[in-house]
Short mmCIF file of C-alpha atoms and ligand atoms in Angstrom, two decimals:
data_model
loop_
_atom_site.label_atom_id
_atom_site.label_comp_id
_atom_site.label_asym_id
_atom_site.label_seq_id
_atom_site.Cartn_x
_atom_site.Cartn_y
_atom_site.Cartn_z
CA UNK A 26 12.35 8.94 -22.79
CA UNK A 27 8.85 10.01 -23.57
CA UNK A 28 8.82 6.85 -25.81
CA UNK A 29 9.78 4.45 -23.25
CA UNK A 30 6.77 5.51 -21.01
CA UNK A 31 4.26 5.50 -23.65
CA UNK A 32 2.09 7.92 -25.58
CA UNK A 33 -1.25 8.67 -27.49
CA UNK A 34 -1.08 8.46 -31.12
CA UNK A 35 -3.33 10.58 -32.00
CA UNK A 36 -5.70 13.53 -30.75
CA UNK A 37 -8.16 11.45 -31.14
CA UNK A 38 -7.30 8.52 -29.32
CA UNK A 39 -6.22 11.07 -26.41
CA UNK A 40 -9.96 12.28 -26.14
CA UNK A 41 -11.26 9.09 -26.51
CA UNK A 42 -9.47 7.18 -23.92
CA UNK A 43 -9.58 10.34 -21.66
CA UNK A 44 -13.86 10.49 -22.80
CA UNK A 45 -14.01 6.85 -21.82
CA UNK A 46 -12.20 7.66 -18.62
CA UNK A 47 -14.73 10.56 -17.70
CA UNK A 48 -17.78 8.18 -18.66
CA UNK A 49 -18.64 5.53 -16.65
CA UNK A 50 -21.04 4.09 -14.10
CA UNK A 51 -20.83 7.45 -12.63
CA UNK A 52 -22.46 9.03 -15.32
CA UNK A 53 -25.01 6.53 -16.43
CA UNK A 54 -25.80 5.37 -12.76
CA UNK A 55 -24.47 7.96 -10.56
CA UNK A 56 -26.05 10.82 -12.46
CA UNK A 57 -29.73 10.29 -12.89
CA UNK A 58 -29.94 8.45 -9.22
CA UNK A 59 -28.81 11.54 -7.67
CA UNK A 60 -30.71 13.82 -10.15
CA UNK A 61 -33.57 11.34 -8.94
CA UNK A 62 -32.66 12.03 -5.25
CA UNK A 63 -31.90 15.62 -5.57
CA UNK A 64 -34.72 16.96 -6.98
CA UNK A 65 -34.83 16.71 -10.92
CA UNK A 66 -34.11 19.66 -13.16
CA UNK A 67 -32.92 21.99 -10.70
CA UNK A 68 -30.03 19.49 -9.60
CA UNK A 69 -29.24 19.29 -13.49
CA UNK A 70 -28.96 22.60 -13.74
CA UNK A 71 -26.91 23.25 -10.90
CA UNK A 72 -24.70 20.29 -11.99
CA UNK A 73 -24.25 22.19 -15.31
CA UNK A 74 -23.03 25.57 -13.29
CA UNK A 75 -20.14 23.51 -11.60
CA UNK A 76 -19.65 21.37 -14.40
CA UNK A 77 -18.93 24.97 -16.79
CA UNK A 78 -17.27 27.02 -13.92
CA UNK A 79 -15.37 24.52 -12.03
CA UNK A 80 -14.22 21.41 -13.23
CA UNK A 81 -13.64 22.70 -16.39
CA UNK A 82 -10.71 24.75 -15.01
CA UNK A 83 -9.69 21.89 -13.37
CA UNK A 84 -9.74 19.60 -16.19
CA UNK A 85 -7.37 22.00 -18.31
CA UNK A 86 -5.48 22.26 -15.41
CA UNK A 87 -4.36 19.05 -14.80
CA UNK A 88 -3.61 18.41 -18.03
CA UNK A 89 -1.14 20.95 -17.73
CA UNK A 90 0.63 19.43 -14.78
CA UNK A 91 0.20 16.26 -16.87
CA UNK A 92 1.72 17.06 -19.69
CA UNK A 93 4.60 19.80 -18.64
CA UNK A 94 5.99 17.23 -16.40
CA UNK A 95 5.56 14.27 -18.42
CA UNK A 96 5.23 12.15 -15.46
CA UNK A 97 2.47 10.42 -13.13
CA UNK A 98 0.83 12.46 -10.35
CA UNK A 99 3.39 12.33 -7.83
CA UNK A 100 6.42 12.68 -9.94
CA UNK A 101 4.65 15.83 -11.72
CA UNK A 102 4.10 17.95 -8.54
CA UNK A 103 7.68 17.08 -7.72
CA UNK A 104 8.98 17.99 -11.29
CA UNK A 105 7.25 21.13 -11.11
CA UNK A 106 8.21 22.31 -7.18
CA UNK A 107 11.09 19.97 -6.15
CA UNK A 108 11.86 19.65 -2.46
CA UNK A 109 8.40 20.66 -1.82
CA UNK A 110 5.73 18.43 0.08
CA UNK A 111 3.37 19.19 -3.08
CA UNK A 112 4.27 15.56 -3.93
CA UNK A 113 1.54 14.38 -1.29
CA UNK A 114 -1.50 15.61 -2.72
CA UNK A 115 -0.11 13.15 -6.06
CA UNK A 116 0.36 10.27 -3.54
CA UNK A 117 -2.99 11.18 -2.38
CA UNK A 118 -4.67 10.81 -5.99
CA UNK A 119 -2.26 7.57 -6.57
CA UNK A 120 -4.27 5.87 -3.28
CA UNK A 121 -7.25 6.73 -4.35
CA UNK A 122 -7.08 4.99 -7.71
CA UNK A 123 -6.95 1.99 -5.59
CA UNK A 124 -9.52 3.17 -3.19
CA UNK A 125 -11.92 3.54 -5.83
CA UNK A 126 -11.22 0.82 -8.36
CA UNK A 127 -11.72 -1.55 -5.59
CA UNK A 128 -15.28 -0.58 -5.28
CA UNK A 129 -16.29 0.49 -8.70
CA UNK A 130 -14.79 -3.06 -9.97
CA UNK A 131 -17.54 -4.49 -7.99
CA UNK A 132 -20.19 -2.81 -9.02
CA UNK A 133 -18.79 -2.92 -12.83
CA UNK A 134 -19.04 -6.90 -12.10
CA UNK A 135 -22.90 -6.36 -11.35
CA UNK A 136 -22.91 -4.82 -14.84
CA UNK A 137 -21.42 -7.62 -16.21
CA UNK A 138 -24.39 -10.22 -14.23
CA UNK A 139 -26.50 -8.51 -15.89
CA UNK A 140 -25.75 -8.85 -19.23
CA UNK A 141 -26.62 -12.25 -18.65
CA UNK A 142 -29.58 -11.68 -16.40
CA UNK A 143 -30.82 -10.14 -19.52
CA UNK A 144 -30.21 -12.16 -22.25
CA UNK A 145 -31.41 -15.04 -20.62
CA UNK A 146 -34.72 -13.34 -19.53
CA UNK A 147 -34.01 -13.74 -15.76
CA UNK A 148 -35.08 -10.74 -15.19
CA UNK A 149 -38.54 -10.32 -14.69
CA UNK A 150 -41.85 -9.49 -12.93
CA UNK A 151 -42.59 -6.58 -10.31
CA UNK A 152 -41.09 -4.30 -8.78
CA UNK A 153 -40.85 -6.56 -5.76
CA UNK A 154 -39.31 -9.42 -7.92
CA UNK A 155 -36.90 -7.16 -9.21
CA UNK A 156 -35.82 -5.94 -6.34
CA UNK A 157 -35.67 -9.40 -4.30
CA UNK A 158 -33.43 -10.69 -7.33
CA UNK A 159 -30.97 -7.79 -6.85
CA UNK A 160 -30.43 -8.56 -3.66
CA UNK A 161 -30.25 -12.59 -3.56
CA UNK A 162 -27.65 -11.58 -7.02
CA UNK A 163 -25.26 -9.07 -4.83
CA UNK A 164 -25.55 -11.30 -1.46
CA UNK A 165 -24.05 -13.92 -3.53
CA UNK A 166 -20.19 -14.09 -2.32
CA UNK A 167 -18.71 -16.65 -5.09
CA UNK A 168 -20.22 -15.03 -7.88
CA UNK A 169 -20.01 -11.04 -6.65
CA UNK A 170 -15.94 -12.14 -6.07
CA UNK A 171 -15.72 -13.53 -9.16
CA UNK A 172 -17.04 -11.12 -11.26
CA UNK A 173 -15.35 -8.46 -9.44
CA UNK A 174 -11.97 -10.63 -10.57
CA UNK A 175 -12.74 -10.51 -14.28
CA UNK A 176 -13.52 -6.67 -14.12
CA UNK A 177 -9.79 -6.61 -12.60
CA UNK A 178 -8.14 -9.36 -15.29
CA UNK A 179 -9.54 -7.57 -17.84
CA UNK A 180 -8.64 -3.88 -16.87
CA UNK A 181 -5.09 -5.32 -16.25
CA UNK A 182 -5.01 -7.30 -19.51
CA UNK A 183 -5.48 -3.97 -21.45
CA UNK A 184 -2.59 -1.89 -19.34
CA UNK A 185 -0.05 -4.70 -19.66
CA UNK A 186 -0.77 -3.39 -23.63
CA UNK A 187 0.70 -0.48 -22.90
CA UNK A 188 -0.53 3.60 -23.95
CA UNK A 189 -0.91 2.78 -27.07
CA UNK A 190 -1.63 -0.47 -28.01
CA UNK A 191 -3.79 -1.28 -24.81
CA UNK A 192 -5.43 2.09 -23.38
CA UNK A 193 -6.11 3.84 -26.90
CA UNK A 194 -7.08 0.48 -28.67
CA UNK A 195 -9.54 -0.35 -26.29
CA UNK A 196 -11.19 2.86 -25.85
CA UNK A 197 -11.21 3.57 -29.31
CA UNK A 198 -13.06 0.27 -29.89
CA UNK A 199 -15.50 0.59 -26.83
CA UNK A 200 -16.57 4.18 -27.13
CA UNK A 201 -17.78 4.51 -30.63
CA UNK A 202 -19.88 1.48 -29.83
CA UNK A 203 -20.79 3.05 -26.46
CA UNK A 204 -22.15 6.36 -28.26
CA UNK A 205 -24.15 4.12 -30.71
CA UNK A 206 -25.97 2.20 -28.17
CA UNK A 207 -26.87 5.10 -26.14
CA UNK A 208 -28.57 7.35 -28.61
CA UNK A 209 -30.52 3.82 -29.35
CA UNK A 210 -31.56 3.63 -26.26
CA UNK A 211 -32.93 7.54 -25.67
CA UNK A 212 -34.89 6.95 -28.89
CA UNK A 213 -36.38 3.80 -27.62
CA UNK A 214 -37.43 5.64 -24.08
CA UNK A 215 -38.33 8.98 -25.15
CA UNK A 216 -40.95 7.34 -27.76
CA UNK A 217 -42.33 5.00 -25.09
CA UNK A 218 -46.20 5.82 -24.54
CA UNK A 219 -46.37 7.83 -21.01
CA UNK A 220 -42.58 9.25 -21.20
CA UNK A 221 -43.89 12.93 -20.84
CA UNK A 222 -44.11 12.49 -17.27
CA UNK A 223 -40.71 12.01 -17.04
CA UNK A 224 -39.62 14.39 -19.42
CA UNK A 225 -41.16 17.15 -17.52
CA UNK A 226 -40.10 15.86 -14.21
CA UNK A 227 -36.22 15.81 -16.16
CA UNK A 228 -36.38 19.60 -17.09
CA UNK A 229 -38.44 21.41 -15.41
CA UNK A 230 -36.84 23.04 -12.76
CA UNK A 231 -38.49 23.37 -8.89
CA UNK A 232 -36.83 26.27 -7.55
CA UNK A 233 -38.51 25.68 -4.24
CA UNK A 234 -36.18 22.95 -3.45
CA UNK A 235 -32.89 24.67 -3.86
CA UNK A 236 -30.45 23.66 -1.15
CA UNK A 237 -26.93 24.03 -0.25
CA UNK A 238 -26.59 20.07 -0.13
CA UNK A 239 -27.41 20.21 -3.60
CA UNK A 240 -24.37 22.24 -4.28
CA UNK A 241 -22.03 19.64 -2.31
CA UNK A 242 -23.99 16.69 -4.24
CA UNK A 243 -23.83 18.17 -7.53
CA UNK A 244 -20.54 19.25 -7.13
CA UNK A 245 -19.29 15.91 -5.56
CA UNK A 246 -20.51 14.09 -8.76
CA UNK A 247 -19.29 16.19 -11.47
CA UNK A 248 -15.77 15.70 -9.99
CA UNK A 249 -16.25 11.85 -9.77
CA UNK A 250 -18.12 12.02 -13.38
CA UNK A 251 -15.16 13.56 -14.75
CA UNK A 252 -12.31 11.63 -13.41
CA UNK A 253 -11.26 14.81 -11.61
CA UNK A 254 -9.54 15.24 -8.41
CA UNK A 255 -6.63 12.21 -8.67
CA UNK A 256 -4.17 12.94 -10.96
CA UNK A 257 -6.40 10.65 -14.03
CA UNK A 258 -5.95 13.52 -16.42
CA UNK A 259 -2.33 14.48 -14.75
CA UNK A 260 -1.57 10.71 -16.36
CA UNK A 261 -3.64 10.87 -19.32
CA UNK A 262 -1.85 14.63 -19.95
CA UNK A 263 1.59 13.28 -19.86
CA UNK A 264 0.99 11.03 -22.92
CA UNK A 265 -0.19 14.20 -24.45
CA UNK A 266 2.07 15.78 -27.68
CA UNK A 267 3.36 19.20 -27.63
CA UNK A 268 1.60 19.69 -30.48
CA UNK A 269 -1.58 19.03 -29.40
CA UNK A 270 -3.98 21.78 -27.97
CA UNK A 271 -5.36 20.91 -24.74
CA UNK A 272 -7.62 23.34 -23.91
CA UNK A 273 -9.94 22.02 -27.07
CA UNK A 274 -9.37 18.45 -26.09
CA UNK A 275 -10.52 19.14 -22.41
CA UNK A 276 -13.49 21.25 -23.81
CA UNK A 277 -14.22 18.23 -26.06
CA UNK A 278 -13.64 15.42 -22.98
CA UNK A 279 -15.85 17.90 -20.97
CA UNK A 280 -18.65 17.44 -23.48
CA UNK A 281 -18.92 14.10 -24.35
CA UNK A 282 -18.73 13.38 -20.44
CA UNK A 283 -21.98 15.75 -19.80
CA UNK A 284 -23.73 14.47 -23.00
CA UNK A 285 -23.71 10.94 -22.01
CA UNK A 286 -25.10 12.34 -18.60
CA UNK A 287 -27.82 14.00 -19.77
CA UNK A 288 -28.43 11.07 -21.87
CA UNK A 289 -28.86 8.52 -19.61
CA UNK A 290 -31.16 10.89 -17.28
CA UNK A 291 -33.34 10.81 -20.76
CA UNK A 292 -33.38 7.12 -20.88
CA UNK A 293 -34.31 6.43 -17.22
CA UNK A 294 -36.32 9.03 -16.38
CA UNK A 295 -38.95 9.03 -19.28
CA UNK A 296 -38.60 5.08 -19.13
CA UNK A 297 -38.90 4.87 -14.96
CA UNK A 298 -42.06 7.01 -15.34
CA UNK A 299 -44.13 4.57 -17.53
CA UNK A 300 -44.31 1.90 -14.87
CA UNK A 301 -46.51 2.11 -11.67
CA UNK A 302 -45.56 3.12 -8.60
CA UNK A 303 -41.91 4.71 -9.80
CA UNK A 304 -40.96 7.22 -7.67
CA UNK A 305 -37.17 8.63 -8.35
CA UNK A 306 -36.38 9.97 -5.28
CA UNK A 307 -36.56 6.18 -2.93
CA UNK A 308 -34.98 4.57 -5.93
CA UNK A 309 -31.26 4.75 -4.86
CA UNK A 310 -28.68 2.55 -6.29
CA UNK A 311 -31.40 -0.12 -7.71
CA UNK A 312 -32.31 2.36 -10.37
CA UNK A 313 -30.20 0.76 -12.96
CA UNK A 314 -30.47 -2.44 -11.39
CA UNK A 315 -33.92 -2.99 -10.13
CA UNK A 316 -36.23 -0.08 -12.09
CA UNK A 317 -35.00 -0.75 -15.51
CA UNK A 318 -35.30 -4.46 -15.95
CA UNK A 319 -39.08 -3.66 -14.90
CA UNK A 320 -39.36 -1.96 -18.45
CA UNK A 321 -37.61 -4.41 -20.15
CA UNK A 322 -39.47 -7.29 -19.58
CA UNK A 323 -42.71 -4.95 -20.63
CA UNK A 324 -42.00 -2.96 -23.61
CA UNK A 325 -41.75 -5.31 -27.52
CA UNK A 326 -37.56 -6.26 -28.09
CA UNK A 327 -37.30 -5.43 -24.52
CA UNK A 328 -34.76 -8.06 -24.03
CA UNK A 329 -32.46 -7.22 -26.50
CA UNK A 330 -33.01 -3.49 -25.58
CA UNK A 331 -31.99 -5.00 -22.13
CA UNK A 332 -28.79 -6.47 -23.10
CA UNK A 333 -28.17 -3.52 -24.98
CA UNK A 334 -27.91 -1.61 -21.83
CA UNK A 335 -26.09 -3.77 -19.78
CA UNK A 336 -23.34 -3.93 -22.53
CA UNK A 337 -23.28 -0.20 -22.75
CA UNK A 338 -22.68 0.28 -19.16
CA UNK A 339 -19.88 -2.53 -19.04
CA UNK A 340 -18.24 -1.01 -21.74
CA UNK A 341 -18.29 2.53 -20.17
CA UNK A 342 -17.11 1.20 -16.64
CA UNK A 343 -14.53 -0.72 -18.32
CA UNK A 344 -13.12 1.99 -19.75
CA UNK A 345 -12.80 4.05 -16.40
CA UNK A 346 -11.22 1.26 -14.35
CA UNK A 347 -8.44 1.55 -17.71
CA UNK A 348 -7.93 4.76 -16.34
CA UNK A 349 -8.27 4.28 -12.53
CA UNK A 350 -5.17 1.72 -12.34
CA UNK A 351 -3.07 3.51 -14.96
CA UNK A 352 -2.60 6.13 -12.27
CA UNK A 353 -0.72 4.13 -9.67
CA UNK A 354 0.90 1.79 -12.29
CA UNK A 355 2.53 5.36 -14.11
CA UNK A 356 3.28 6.19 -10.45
CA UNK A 357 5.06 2.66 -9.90
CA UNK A 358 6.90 3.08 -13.21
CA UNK A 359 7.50 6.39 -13.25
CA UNK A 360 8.87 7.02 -9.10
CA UNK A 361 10.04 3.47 -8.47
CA UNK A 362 11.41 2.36 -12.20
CA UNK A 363 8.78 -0.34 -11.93
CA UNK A 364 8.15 -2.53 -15.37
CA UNK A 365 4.34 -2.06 -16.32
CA UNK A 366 4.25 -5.78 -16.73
CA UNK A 367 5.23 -6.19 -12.74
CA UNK A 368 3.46 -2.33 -11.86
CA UNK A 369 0.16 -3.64 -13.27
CA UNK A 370 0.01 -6.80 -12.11
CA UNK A 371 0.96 -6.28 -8.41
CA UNK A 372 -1.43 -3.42 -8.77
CA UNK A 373 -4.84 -5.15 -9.45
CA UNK A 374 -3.86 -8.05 -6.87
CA UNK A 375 -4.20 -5.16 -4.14
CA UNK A 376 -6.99 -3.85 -6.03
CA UNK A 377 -8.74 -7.34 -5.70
CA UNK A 378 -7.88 -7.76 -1.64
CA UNK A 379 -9.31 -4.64 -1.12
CA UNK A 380 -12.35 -5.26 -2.98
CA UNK A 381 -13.47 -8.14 -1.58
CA UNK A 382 -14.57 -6.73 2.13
CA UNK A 383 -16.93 -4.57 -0.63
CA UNK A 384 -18.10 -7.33 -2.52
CA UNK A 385 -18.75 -9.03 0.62
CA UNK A 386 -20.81 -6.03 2.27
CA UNK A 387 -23.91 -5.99 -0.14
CA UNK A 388 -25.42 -9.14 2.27
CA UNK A 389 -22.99 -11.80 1.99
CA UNK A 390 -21.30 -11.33 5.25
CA UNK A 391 -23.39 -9.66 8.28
CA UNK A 392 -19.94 -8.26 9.68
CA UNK A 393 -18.95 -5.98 6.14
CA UNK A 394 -22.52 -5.42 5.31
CA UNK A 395 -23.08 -3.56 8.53
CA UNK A 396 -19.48 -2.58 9.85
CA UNK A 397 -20.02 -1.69 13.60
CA UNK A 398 -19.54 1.60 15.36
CA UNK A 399 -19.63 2.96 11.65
CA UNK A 400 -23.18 2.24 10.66
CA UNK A 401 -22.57 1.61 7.08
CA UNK A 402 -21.75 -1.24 4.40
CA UNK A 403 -17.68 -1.35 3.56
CA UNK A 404 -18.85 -0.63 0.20
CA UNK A 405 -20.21 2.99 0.80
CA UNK A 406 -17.92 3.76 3.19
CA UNK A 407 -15.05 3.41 0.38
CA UNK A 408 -17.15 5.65 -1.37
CA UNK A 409 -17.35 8.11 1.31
CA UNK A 410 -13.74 8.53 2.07
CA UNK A 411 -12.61 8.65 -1.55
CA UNK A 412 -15.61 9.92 -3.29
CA UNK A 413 -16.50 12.49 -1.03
CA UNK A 414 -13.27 13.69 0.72
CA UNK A 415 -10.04 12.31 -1.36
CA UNK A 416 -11.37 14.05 -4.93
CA UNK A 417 -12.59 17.61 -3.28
CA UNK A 418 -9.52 17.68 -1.69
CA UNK A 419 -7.31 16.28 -4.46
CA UNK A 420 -8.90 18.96 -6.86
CA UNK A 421 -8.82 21.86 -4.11
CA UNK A 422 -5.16 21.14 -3.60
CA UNK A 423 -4.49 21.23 -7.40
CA UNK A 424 -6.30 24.73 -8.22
CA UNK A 425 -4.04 25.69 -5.32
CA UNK A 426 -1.02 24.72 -7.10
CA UNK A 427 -1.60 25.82 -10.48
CA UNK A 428 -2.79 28.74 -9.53
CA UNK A 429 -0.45 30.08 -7.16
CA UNK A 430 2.51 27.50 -6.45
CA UNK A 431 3.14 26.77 -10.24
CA UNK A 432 1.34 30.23 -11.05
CA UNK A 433 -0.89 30.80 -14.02
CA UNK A 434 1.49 32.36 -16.64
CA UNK A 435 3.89 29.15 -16.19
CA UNK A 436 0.27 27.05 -16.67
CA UNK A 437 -0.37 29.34 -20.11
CA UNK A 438 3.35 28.89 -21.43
CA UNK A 439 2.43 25.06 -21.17
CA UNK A 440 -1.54 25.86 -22.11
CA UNK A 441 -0.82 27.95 -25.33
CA UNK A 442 1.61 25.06 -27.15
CA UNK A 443 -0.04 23.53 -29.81
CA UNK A 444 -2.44 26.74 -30.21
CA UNK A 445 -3.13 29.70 -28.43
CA UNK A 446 -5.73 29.20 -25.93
CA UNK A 447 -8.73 30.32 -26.14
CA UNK A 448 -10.00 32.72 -23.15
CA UNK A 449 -7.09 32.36 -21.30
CA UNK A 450 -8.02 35.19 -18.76
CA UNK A 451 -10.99 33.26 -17.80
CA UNK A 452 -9.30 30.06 -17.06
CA UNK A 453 -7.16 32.12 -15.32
CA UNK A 454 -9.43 33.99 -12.56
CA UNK A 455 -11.51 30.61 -12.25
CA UNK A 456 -8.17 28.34 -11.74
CA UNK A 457 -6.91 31.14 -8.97
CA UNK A 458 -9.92 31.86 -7.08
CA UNK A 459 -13.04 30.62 -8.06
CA UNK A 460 -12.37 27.14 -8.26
CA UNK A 461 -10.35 26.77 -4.36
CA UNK A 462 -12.69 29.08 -2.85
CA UNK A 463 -15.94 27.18 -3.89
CA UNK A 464 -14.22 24.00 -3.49
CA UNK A 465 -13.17 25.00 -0.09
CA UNK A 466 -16.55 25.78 1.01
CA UNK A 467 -17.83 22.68 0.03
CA UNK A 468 -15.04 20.64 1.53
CA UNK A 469 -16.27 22.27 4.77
CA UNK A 470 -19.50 21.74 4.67
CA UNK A 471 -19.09 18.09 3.95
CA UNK A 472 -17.09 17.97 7.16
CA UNK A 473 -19.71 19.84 9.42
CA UNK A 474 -22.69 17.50 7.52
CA UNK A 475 -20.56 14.26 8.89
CA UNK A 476 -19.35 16.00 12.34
CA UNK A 477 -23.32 16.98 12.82
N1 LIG B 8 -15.38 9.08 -14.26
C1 LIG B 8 -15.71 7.71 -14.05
C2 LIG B 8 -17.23 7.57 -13.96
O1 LIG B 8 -17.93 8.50 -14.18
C3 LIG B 8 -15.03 7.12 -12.84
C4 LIG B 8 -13.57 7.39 -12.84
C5 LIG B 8 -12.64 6.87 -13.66
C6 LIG B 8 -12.89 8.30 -12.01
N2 LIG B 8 -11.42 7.40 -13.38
C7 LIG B 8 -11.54 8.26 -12.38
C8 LIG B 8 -13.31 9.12 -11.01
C9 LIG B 8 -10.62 9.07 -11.76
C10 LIG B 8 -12.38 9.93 -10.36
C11 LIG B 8 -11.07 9.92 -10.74
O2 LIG B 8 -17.72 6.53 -13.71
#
């Protein structure tokens, strides 16, 4: 049986593809435009905290659901409490890989623009140029569509592959490559003349500005940055061995994920510093987009540096949408005895029709761009509802569950196979308490900030 559905062959090609799930735009964008927003170092630091105390737990823990049920989200809540409603909260995770491929495909298709864009030195002058070429690029509807559909095609391409020869084989090819072009990248920023000022703005902590939003921010994004909250590693889990352990592979998924973080905060901070005018916290999305090509077209090889980038952040996005479809489509074959051929193909044509309203919404059509009575783009309000609300409450419902539906000692019996694991009472008292009660609290303050 477990053959028919798939698995990893190896350990490492499980932390690989589960590493190039966790990193992705959400890292490498996401992370230094809301350290930019949220202060600097302090955010960072409190990032770290929930990174360490709370998602951690998680991350083991839904690998545990994952891989004792051997089955995709929904299925594994219902293998695990049958005739229980637990099944929802997997149905829940199972929408929202829809929810959010079909915005993060379009930005991934930016990624993609700008690979050209670089190469073909398109991208240059101020910051005013910069910016006005941003926006005439995601306005465009033909070309914002289209690039959205090869993100999809080629996402689907690699599931129709199958566990093994499509998932592992294409992470195991991207990340290495990923990793490579990073680490070029720091060196080239941290060496540029002037990066001190954003090397000190990076880690030097201003306590003065500590704020509970920062908490709900930080929080919010280590859950996205982690591919937390929707079952991913519930999926990725149930291709797992017995014989693996998975405590040490979540430790090592955890750290790779909050390397490449911290990373990319040390190539756009000490780079976004050097120009004039750069000020982190106004930069918003158009960090990646607008701030960096600025550098590029100033510093020597800073077209090829450029390309560099924009292939490095297509690979890691590329990567995560692997793992953002593979959820339903396990779901579809799992539940419903779909084919993966038919599951993953039916799949990203949904995907696509919901992603055009967000492709559309970045300028191309008044009516998405500014949706009325709701005072936002289509775009960021998918990212609302499943950033903000479906992953809290998809990872609040699962420390719930493990912790006292399933109960921890069933959690350990799965935990310790393949090697005892290692501080197991920790796990244990974060899983059962710490993890729903500060999720809780942020859930509800998320609430009051929209209600207010
Ligand atoms: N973690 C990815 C990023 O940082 C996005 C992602 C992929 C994700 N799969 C996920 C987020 C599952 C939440 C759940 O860009």
């Amino acid at each position: 049986m477990a053959g028919a559905r798939g698995a990893f062959g190896s350990r490492f090609g499980f932390i690989l593809a589960a590493a190039g799930s966790a990193v992705g735009l959400g890292n490498i964008w996401g992370f230094p435009t809301k350290v930019g927003q949220g202060g600097g170092a302090l955010f960072v630091l409190i990032y770290l905290i929930c990174v360490v105390m709370i998602c951690a737990p998680i991350m083991i823990a839904e690998l545990a659901v994952g891989r004792r049920s051997g089955k995709d989200p929904v299925g594994a809540f219902t293998a695990i409490k049958p005739g229980s409603s637990w099944w929802l909260a997997g149905a829940l995770g199972v929408m929202a890989g829809v929810g959010i491929l079909s915005f993060y495909s379009v930005i991934a298709g930016w990624t993609i623009g700008y690979i050209y864009f670089a190469a073909s030195g398109a991208l240059t002058g101020d910051s005013a140029a910069t910016s006005a070429f941003f926006g005439e690029f995601v306005g465009n509807a033909p070309l914002s569509i289209g690039l959205t559909f090869v993100v999809l095609a080629i996402t689907a391409g690699t599931l129709m592959g199958g566990v093994k020869q499509g998932i592992e084989r294409m992470t195991k090819t991207l990340m290495p490559m990923l990793l490579v072009l990073m680490v070029l990248l720091v060196v080239r920023a941290v060496t540029l003349p002037g990066a001190g000022a954003g090397l000190s703005y990076y880690l030097n902590p201003d306590f003065s500005k500590l704020s509970f939003r920062m908490f709900n921010t930080a929080l919010g994004q280590a859950f996205f940055s982690l591919s937390l909250g929707m079952g991913a590693m519930i999926t990725y889990g149930s291709y797992l061995a017995k014989s693996e352990n998975m405590t040490r592979a979540a430790m090592w998924v955890v750290l790779v994920d909050t390397l490449v973080a911290l990373m990319a905060g040390f190539i756009i901070f000490p780079a976004g510093f050097t120009l004039a005018g750069f000020d982190p916290t106004s930069t918003g999305p158009g960090l990646i987009f607008v701030v960096l090509p600025q550098l590029f077209a100033t510093i020597p090889g800073g077209q090829l540096v450029g390309v560099a980038f924009f292939v490095m952040l297509t690979m890691a996005a590329i990567t995560s949408t692997i793992s953002l479809l593979e959820v339903p489509t396990a779901h579809l074959i799992d539940s419903h005895g779909w084919n993966r051929r038919k599951a993953v193909l039916v799949l990203a044509g949904l995907t696509f029709l919901l992603a055009v309203p967000s492709a559309l919404s970045q300028g191309a059509s008044p009516f998405w761009s500014n949706l009325p009575g709701v005072g936002m783009d289509f775009l960021s309000l998918m990212a609302i509802v499943w950033n903000d609300f479906a992953l809290p409450i998809g990872g609040f419902l699962l420390a719930i569950f493990v912790g006292h539906v399933w109960r921890v000692d069933q959690a350990l019996d799965e935990l310790n196979q393949g090697g005892t694991m290692p501080a197991a009472g920790v796990w244990s008292f974060l899983i059962q308490w710490v993890c729903p009660a500060a999720i809780g609290l942020i859930i509800f303050f998320t609430f009051k900030d929209l209600l207010s």
